[in-house]
Each structure stands twice: as C-alpha cells, then as structure tokens.
C-alpha cells in the first residue's frame, strides 16, 4: 500500500531536522516493509527565494493531493522587510487556510528523563500530558476587516477582527471532545467571554454541543488569562484545552515551555476527512526556524520526528508504529543523549542533530 508524504523543510533549522525525519521514513520503508513515497518541495523563505512567493500554486496543489504534509519551519531575519503578503509565515497560514486545517493539536507532554529541565518544580510537571486544540483557520488571524488605514483625524489605524461562526466553533470543539474521549475525558474551553462577543458565542456553542452530543465528557470553561495562570500554577489539572486561534497560539507556547524545551514538541493540524477516508493533515514541530543556530547541525530533531509519529497515528492509523518511534525517543533520552538545547552539564559535549538521529535509529533497530 502506497502512502504519500509531502515534505516541506522550509527555512532555518527546518531542513536539518527534516533530514532526520527522512532517515526515519526510510527506516520504516526498508526495515518494516512500508511504502512511504516522499516528495519534497519549498515553503516559506526558501520558496520566496526561488519562486518569489512563500507558497506556489503547484506546491499548494501537491499539498491538497498528498496524504500528509510534513513541514519543518518558516521564517528568518532575511525576510523581515518583505511585504506582509510575501512573508514566509504567509506560506504556512495559506496552507492551513486552503486545506481548511481547522484543528491544530499541540500536545505538551513531559518526558520522565527531562522533568528537571522545566523552570517549574519536577513534581508540578512530572507525568504532564496536556493536549491543546487550537482553532487554526479563522478568528483574528483571518477576520475581515483588517488592514492599516489612514484615520480621519490624521495618523493611522491598525485593524484586525476576531470573527467566529457557529460552525467554526462547533467543528473544533467536536475534535476536542472526540480526543478527550480517547484520553482522560476532560475538556476545558478557554475564551474571553467577559469582554468579547466572539467569546460569548464560543462559550455558548461549546456548551450546546456538549449537551447535545458529549454529555459524558467533563466540560469546564476558563477565561484565557486565568487559563494561562492555571497552566503555570497547576498544569496537571488539564487534559484537553480547546481555544481560538490567537489564544491557542499563546497558550500553546506557554504549555510547551512547561516541558523545558520547545525542541521536543510536535503538532498536527487536521481538517475534513477526504474521500480516501484520511483527513487533510499537516504535521510540524512547534518550534520555529531558530535562525541563530541554523546551519550548524546542532538543532534538536525530536519535535520534528515526533511530528512524523503523529502522522503515523492520525493520518495512517499506524498507532503501533507511532508508539515504537516514541518509545525509541524516550529510551534515547533515558540513556542521557542530549542535543545542545537540553544540555545542563557543561562538561559533556552535546549530541549533534545527526548523532541524535543515529541514536534513535539504533534504538529502532533493537526492536527488529
Ligand atoms: C505557530 C506560529 C505561527 C502562528 C506563525 C509562524 C504564523 O507562531 O504555528 O504557532 O502564529 O500561528
Ligand atoms: Mn506560535
């Protein structure tokens, strides 16, 4: 059975970490008899450099046709001066919008070997397992009107609009409830219903859907500011958190850092189910392009490899294979192998990106 992957390494450390993912895909093909077909293309600044746009129509078409998109990272200081519409980030946002990838799943999980790595005390975060479901195709990222206009009284006005429809809220809330049923059965919905109408509607629609279809799931609501505070005070109270695009952007960075390193966290962004029975899907590490360390071969490839594990689980229904990969990573960490972002002992040399890849592959070989 052929399974198609479109790999978009992007900018900064994207290509370096993605190289390790390709090795893992090859391992599954060569050692486990899978038939993953990998195609690579450009996105972000890399696409701008060669095509003058951060995402070409041809790449977008490929993304629509493939089974799963794996994206590295986009952006970098070289592109700071570009017009808004040409910035690398627009490539990523266009993929989310055009593929209608409304449910952005961002797990914040703490590996046992890294509990001392968080800025919080180990007992606060050990065993942490949160899933943030962030709406990703609407809200203030895309709402109209938007822009910068001249104001009547002189000067300028910057405008963005937070807009959500019933359907947009319900479909992402449905994803959250479905996920909760397969986890610890709890959903906490976050908005600012105390100050925003879009928040009032969000809370009402989530409550209605819960009553109609998911009464067995425990539902709570929090204002997003209080939610941010609770995330750092007592994060283990949460199972699934569902929230809008902008709050989800902030809260997921906060949750990610609870675990000590952004270099560890994967994400999946899922849309509607296609005729093939698979969802439109894109997988990417939560970390960015990290221009300060790009090209040095020292970036942590784990978040990107774990994103491929999420692809195995959500796009290909290969939960066992995902687990094999996750266990291999866990045991490499338990052995004390660390890339520079995870180093505390200054007397040991950190593993390079490629060495981390080697270690993970050796662990995989031990399972054969
Ligand atoms: C993220 C990023 C993106 C976002 C940027 C790069 C457009 O911060 O995936 O969280 O704001 O959504
Ligand atoms: Mn972000």
PDB file of C-alpha atoms and ligand atoms in Angstrom, residues 106 134 141 249 252-253, ligand 2:
ATOM      1  CA  UNK A 106      -0.499  20.631  20.256  1.00  0.00           C
ATOM      2  CA  UNK A 134      -6.230  25.367  18.786  1.00  0.00           C
ATOM      3  CA  UNK A 141      -5.705  35.673  12.042  1.00  0.00           C
ATOM      4  CA  UNK A 249      -1.051  30.458  19.781  1.00  0.00           C
ATOM      5  CA  UNK A 252       0.416  26.515  23.409  1.00  0.00           C
ATOM      6  CA  UNK A 253       3.791  28.272  23.630  1.00  0.00           C
TER       7      UNK A 253
HETATM    8 MN1  LIG B   2       3.037  30.378  17.714  1.00  0.00          MN
END
